[in-house]
mmCIF file of C-alpha atoms in Angstrom:
data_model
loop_
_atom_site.group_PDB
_atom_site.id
_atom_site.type_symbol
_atom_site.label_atom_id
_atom_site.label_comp_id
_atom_site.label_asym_id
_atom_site.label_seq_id
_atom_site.Cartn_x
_atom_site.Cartn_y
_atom_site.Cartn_z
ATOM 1 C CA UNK A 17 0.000 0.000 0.000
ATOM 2 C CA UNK A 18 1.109 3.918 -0.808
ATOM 3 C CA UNK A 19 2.735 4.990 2.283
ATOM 4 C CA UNK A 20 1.223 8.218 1.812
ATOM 5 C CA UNK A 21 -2.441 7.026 2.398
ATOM 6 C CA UNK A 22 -1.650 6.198 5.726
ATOM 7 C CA UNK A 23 -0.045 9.416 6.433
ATOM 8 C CA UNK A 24 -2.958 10.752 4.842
ATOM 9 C CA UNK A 25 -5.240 9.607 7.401
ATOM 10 C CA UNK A 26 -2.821 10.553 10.192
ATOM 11 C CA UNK A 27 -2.215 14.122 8.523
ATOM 12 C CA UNK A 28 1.317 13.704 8.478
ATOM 13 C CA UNK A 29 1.195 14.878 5.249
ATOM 14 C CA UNK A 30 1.765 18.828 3.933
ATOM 15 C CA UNK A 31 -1.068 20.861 2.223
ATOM 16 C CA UNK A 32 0.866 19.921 -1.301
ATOM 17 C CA UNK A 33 1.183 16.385 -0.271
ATOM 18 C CA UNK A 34 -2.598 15.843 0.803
ATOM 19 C CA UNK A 35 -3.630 17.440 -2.818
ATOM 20 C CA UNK A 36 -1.006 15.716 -5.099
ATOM 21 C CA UNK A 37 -2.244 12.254 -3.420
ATOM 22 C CA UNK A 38 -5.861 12.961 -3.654
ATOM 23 C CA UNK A 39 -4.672 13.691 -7.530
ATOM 24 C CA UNK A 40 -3.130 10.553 -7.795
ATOM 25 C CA UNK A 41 -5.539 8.866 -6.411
ATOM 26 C CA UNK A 42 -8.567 10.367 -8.652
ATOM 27 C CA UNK A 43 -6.132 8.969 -11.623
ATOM 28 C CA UNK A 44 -5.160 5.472 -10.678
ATOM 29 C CA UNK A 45 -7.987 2.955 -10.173
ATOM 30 C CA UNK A 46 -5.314 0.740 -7.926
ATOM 31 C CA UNK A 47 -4.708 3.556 -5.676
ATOM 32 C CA UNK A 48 -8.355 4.496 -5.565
ATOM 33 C CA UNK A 49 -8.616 0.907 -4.188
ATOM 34 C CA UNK A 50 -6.291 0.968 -1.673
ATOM 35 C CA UNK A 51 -7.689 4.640 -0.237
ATOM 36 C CA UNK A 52 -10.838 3.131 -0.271
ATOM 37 C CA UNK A 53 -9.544 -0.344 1.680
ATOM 38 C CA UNK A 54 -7.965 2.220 4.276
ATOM 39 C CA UNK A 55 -10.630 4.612 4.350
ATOM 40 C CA UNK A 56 -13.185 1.444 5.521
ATOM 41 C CA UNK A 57 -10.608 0.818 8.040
ATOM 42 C CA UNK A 58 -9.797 4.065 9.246
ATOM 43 C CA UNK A 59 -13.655 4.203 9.636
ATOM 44 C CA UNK A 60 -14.415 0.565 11.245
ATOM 45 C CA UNK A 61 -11.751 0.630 13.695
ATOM 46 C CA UNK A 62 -13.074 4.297 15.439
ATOM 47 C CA UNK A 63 -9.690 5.979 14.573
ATOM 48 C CA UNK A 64 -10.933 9.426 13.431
ATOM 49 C CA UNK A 65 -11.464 9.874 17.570
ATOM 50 C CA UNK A 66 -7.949 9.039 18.166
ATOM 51 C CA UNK A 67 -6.630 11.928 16.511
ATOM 52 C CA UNK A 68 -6.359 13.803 19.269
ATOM 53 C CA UNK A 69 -4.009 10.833 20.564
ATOM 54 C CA UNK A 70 -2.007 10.114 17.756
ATOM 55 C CA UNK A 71 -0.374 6.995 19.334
ATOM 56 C CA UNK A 72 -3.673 5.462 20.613
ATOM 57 C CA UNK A 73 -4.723 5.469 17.165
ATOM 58 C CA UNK A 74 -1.795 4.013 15.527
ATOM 59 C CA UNK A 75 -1.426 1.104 18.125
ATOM 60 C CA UNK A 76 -5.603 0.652 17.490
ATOM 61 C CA UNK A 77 -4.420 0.054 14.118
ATOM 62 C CA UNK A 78 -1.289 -1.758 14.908
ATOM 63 C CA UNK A 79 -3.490 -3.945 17.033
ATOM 64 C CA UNK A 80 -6.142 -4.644 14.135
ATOM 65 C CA UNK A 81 -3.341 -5.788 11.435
ATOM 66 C CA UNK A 82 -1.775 -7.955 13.987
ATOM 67 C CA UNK A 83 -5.320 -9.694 14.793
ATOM 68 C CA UNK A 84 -6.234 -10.050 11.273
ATOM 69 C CA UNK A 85 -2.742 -11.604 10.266
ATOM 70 C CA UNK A 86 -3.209 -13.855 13.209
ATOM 71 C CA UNK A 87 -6.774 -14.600 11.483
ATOM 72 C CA UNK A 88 -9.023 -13.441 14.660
ATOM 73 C CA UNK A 89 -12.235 -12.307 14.364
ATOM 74 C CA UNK A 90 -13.291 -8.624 15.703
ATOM 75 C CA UNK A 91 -16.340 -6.550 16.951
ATOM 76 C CA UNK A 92 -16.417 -3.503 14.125
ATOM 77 C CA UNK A 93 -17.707 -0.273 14.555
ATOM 78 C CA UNK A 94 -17.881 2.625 12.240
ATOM 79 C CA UNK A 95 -17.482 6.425 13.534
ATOM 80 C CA UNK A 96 -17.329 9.982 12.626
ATOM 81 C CA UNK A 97 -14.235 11.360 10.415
ATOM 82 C CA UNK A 98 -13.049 14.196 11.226
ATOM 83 C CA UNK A 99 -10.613 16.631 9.557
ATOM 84 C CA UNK A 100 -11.490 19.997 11.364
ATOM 85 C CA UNK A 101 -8.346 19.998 13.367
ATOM 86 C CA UNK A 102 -6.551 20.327 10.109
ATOM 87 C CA UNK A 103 -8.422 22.805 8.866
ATOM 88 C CA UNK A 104 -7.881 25.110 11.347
ATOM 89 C CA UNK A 105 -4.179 24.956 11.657
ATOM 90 C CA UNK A 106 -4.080 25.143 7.902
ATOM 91 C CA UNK A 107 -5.504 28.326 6.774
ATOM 92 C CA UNK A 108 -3.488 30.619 7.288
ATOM 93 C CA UNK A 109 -3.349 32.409 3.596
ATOM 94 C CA UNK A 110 -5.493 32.579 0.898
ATOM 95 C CA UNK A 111 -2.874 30.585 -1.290
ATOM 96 C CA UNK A 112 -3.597 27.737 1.135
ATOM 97 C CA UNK A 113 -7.335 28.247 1.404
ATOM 98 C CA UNK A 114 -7.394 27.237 -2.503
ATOM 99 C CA UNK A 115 -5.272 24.279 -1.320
ATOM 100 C CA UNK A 116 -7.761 23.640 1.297
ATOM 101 C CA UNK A 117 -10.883 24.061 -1.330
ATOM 102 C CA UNK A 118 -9.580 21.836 -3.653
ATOM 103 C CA UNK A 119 -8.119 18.994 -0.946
ATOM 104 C CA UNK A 120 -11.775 18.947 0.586
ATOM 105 C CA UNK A 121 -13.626 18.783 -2.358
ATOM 106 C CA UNK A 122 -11.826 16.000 -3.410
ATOM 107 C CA UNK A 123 -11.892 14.295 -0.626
ATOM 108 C CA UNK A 124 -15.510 14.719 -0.259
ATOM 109 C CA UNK A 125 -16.094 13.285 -3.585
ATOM 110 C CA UNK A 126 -13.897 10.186 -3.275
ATOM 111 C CA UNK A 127 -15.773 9.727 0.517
ATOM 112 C CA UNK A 128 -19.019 10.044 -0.924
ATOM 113 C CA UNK A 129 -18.027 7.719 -3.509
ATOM 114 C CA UNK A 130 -17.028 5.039 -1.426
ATOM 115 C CA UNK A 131 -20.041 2.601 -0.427
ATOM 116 C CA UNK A 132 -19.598 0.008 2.736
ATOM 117 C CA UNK A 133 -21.350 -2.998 3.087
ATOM 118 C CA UNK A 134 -22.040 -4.979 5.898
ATOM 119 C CA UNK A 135 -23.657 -8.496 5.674
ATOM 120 C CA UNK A 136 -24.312 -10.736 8.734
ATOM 121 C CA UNK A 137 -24.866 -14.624 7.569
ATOM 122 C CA UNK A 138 -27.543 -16.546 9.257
ATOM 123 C CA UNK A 139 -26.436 -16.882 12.990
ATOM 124 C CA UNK A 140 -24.865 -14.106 13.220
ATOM 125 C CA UNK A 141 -25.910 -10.460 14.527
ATOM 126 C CA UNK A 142 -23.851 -7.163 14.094
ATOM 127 C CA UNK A 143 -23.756 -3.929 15.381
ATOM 128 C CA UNK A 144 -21.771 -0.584 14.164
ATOM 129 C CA UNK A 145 -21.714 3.117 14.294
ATOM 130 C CA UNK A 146 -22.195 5.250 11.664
ATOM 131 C CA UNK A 147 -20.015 8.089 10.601
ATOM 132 C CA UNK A 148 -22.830 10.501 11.792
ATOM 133 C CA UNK A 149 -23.273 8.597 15.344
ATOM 134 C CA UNK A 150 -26.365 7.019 14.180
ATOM 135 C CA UNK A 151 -26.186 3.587 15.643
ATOM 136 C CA UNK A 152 -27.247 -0.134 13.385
ATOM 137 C CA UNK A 153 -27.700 -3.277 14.489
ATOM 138 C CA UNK A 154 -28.010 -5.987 11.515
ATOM 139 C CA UNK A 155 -29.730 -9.330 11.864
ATOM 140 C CA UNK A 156 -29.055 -12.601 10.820
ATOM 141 C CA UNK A 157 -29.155 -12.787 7.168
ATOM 142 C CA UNK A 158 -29.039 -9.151 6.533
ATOM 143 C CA UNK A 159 -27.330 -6.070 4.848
ATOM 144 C CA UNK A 160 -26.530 -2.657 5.477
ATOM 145 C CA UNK A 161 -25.333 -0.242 2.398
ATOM 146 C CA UNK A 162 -23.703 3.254 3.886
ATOM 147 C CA UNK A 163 -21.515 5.513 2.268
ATOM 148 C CA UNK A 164 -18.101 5.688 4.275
ATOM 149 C CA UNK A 165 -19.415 9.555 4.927
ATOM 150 C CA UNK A 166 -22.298 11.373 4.684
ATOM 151 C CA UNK A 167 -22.119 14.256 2.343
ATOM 152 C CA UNK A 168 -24.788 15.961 0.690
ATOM 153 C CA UNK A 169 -28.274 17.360 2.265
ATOM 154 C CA UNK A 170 -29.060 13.873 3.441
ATOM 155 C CA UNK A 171 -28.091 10.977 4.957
ATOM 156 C CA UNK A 172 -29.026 7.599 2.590
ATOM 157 C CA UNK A 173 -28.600 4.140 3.792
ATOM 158 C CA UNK A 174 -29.622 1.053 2.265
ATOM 159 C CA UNK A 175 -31.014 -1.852 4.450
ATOM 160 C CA UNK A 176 -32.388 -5.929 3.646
ATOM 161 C CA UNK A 177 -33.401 -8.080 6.143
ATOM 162 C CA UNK A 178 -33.736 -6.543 9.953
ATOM 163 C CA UNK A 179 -32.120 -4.007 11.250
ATOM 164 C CA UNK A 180 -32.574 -1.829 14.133
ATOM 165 C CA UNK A 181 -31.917 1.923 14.200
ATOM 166 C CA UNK A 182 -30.789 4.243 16.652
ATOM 167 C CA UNK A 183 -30.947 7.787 14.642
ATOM 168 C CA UNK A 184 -28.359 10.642 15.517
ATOM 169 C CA UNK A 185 -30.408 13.817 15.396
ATOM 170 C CA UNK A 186 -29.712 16.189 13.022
ATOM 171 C CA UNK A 187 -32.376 18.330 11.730
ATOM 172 C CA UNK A 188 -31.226 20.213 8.473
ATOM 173 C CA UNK A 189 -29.783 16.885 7.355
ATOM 174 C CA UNK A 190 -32.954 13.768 7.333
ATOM 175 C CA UNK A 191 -31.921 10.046 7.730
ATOM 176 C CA UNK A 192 -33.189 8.184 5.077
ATOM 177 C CA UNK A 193 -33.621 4.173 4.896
ATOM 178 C CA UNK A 194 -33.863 2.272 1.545
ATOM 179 C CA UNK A 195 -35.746 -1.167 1.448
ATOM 180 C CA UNK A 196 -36.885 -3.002 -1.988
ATOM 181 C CA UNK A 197 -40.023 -1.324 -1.851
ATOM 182 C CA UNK A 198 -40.234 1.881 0.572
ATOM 183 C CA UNK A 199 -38.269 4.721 1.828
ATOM 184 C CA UNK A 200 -38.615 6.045 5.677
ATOM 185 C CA UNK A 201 -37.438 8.890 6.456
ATOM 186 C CA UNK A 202 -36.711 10.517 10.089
ATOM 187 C CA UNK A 203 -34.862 13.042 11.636
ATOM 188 C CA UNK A 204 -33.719 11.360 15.181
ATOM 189 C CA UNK A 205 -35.281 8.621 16.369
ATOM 190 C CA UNK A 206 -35.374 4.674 17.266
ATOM 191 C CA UNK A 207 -37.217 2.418 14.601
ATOM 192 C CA UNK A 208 -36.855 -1.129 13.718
ATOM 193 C CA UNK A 209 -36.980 -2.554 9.834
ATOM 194 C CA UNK A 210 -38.108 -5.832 9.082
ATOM 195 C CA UNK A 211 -37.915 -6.042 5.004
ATOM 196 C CA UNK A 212 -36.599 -9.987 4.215
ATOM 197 C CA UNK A 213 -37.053 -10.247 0.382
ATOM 198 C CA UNK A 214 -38.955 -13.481 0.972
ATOM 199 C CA UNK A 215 -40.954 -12.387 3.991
ATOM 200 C CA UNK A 216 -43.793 -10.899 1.285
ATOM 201 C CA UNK A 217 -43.961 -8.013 3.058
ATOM 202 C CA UNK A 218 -42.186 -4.809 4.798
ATOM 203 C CA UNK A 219 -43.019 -3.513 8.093
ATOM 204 C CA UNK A 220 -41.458 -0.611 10.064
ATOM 205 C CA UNK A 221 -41.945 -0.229 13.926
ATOM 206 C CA UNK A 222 -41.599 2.622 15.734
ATOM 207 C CA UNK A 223 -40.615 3.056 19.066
ATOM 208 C CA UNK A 224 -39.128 6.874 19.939
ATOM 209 C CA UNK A 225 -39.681 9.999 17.771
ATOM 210 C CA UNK A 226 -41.216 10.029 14.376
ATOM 211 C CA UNK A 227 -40.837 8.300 10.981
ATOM 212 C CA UNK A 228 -42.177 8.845 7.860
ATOM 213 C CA UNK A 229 -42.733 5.920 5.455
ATOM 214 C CA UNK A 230 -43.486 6.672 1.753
ATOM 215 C CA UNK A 231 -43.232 4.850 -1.289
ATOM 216 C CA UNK A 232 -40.443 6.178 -3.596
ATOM 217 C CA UNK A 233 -41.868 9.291 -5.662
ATOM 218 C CA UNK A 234 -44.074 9.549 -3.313
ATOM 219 C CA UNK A 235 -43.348 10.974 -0.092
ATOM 220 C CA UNK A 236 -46.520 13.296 0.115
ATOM 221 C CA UNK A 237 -48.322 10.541 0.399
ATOM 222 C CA UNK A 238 -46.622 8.769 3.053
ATOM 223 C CA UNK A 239 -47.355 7.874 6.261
ATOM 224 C CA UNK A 240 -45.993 9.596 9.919
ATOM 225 C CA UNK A 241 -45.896 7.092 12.606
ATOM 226 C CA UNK A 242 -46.234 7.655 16.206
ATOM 227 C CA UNK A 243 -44.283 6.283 18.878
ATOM 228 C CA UNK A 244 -45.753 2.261 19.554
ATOM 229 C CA UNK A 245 -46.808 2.451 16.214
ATOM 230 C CA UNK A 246 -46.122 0.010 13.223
ATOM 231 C CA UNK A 247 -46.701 0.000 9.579
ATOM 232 C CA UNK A 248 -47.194 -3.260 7.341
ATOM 233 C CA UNK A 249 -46.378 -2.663 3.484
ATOM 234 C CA UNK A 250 -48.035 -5.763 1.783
ATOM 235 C CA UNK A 251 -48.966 -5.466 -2.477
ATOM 236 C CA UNK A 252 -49.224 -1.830 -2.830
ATOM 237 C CA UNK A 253 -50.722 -1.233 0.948
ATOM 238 C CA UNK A 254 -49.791 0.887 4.149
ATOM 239 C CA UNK A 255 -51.270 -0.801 7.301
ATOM 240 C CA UNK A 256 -50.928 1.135 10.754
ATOM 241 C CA UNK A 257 -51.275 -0.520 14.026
ATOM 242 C CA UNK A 258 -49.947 -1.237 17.624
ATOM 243 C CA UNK A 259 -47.272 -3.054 18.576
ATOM 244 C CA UNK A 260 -48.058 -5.533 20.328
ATOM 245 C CA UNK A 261 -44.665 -6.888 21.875
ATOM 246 C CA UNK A 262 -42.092 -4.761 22.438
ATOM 247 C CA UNK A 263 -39.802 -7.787 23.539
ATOM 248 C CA UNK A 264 -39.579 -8.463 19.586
ATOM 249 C CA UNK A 265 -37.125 -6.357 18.997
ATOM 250 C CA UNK A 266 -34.599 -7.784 21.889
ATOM 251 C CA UNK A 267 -33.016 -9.693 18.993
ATOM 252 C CA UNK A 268 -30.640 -7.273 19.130
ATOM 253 C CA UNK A 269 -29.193 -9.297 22.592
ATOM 254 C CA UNK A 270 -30.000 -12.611 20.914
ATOM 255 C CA UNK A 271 -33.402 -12.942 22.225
ATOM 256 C CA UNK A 272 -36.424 -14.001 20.111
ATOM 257 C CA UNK A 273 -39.857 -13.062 21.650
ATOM 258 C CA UNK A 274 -42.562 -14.479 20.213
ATOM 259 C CA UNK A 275 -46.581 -14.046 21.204
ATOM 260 C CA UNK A 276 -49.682 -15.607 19.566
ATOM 261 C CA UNK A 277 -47.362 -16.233 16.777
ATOM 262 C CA UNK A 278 -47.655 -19.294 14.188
ATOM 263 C CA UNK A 279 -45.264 -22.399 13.909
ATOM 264 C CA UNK A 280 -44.467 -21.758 10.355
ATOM 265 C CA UNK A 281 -42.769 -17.845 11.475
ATOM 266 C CA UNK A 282 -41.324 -19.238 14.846
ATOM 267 C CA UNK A 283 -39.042 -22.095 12.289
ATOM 268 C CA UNK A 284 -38.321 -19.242 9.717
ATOM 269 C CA UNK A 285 -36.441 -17.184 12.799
ATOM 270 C CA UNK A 286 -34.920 -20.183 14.055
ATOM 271 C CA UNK A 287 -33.584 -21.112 10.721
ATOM 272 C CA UNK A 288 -31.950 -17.816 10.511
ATOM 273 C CA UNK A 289 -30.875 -17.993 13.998
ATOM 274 C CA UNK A 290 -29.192 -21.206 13.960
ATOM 275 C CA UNK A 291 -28.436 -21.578 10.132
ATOM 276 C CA UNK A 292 -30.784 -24.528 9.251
ATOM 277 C CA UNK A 293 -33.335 -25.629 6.951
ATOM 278 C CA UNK A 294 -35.982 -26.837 9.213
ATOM 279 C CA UNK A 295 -39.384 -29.049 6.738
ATOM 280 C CA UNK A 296 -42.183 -29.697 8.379
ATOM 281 C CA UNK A 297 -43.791 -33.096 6.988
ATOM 282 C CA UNK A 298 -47.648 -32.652 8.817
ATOM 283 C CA UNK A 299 -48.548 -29.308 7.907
ATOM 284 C CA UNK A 300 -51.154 -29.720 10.890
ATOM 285 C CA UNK A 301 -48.746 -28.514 13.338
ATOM 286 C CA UNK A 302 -49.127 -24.826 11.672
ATOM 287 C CA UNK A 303 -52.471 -24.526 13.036
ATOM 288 C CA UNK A 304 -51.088 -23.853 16.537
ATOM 289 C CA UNK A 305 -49.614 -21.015 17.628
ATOM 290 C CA UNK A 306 -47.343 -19.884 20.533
ATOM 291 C CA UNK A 307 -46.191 -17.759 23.448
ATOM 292 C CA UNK A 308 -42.948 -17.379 24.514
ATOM 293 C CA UNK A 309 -39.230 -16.489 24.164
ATOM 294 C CA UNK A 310 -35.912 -18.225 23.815
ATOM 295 C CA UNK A 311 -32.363 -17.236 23.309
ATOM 296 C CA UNK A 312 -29.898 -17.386 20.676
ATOM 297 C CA UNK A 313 -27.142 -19.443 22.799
ATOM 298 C CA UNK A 314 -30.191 -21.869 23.923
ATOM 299 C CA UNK A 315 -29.322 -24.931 21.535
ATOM 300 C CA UNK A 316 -31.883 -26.163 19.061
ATOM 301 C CA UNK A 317 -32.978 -29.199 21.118
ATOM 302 C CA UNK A 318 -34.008 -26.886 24.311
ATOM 303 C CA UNK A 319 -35.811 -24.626 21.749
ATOM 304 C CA UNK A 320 -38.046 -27.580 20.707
ATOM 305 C CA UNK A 321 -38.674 -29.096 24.178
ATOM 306 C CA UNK A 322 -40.308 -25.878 24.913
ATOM 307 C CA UNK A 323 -42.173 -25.833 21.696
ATOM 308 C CA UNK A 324 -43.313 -29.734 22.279
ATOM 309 C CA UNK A 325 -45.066 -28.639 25.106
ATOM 310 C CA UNK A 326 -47.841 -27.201 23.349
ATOM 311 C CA UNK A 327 -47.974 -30.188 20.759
ATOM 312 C CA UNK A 328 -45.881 -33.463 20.505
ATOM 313 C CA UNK A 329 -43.973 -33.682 17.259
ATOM 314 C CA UNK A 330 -40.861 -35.714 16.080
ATOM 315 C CA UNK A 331 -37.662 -34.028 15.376
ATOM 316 C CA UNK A 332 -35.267 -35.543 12.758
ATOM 317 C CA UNK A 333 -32.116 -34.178 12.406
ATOM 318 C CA UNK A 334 -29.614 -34.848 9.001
ATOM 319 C CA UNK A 335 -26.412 -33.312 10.255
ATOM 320 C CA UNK A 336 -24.619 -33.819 7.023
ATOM 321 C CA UNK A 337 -26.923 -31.850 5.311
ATOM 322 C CA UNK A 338 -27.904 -29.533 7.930
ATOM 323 C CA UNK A 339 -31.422 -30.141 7.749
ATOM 324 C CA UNK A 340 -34.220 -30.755 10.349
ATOM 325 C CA UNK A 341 -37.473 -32.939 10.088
ATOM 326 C CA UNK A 342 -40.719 -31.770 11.772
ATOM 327 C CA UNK A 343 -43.065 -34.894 11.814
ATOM 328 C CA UNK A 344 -46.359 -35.984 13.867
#
């Protein structure tokens, strides 16, 4: 890698040297690469707060190459970047102010070029921080698009599956969330997003501040939620209503609350869970339904003991293939 990108992102670099690399890299697609490798990095490992401790930030960094050479797995999270310490000791003259103009506005355009994404495989849960302080967490089976820095008079992010949002508040700049079929858009608040392409439908709960869901093209039309409120997008249709269980959304600690809820949706979240096809043979044992909650780390043979005590049924497992056998 260019030397110069890390010293980039440490500003050990000169006015001139910031520019002529931020040239460079706008003309090589290789170096455009490895700024964008770095810049993920320098994002995911919190080191724009360590600036004010330069060594605390290198030896974060030290740290992560070290771990990843040694092949270990880490917790990421993603924070703000900032460059207004630089700023300020650099302008000093209006020759450098025009050095200044045209470092940030490249910068800003290879930033807001540069897309993350995040994907959590089935058994697995994430949880990250965006550049703005707006706080994710991603479950199983799900992805998060985000730009490596918001820029712009919004703040776009692009979400499938589950996630759970925790939005910074900044009122001249909205947070907007992306799904296959709807846009939601909200200023600072706490929502959760359940849009799995095969779930058949889309439906956004709220549970602090407001939210606005709208189709695309259509936000006039769209609908404000209230706090405890929850909309259902199903072919074409908006429908509001309670929620009935806040203890749904404690997936983000690994726990799966369920209440009044059919067979067939409690196996769909435990085959995300705990990465398993799971084919039930007697489709009689979908007419019941259930009350209850389990966790994550609770193996799959405790999770159907509990479930057995509303109805017998036999449980086959095919380890080879990863596949369990619901039967009467």
């Amino acid at each position: 890698m260019d030397k110069r990108i890390e010293k980039y992102f440490y500003e050990e670099l000169s006015p001139e040297e910031r520019l002529s690399l931020l040239h460079d890299v706008e003309a090589n697609e290789e170096l455009k690469r490895q700024f964008a490798e770095y810049q993920n990095m320098y994002a995911l490992l919190n080191l724009g707060h360590q600036m004010e401790n330069r060594e605390v930030g290198k030896d974060k960094f030290d740290q992560f190459i070290s771990a990843k050479q040694r092949g270990v797995s880490l917790k990421l999270w993603v924070r703000r970047l900032s460059y207004a310490a630089v700023v300020a000791v650099l302008v000093v003259s209006s020759s450098i102010l025009t050095y200044l103009y045209m470092q940030n506005s490249l910068q800003q355009n290879l930033l807001s070029n540069t897309m993350n994404t995040l994907y959590t495989p089935a058994g697995q849960r994430a949880q990250l921080v965006l550049q703005d302080g707006t706080e994710v967490w991603l479950n199983a089976k799900s992805r998060l698009v985000y730009p490596a820095q918001f820029v712009g008079k919004e703040r776009r992010v692009t979400v499938e599956g589950e996630a759970f949002f925790n939005v910074a508040k900044n009122p001249s700049k909205p947070f907007i969330v992306s799904t296959q079929d709807i846009d939601m858009k909200v200023l600072g608040t706490q929502f959760n997003v359940y849009c799995y392409p095969d779930a058949g439908y889309i439906q956004t709960s709220l549970l602090e501040g407001t939210v606005k869901v709208f189709f695309p093209d259509k936000e006039k039309e769209g609908i404000i939620l209230k706090p405890d409120q929850q909309v259902t997008v199903s072919e074409g249709k908006m429908i509001v209503s309670q929620i009935s269980l806040e203890e749904r959304f404690l997936w983000r600690e690994g726990i799966y609350a369920f209440e009044n809820e059919p067979l067939i949706d409690i196996l769909k979240k435990m085959e995300l869970y705990y990465d398993v096809r799971i084919i039930v043979k007697d489709a009689s044992l979908f007419n019941d339904t259930y009350t209850g909650k389990f966790r994550q780390r609770d193996s799959l043979d405790d999770v159907f003991r509990v479930l057995q005590q509303i109805r017998k049924f036999k449980v086959e497992k095919d380890k080879d293939r990863n596949i369990i056998t619901l039967s009467k």
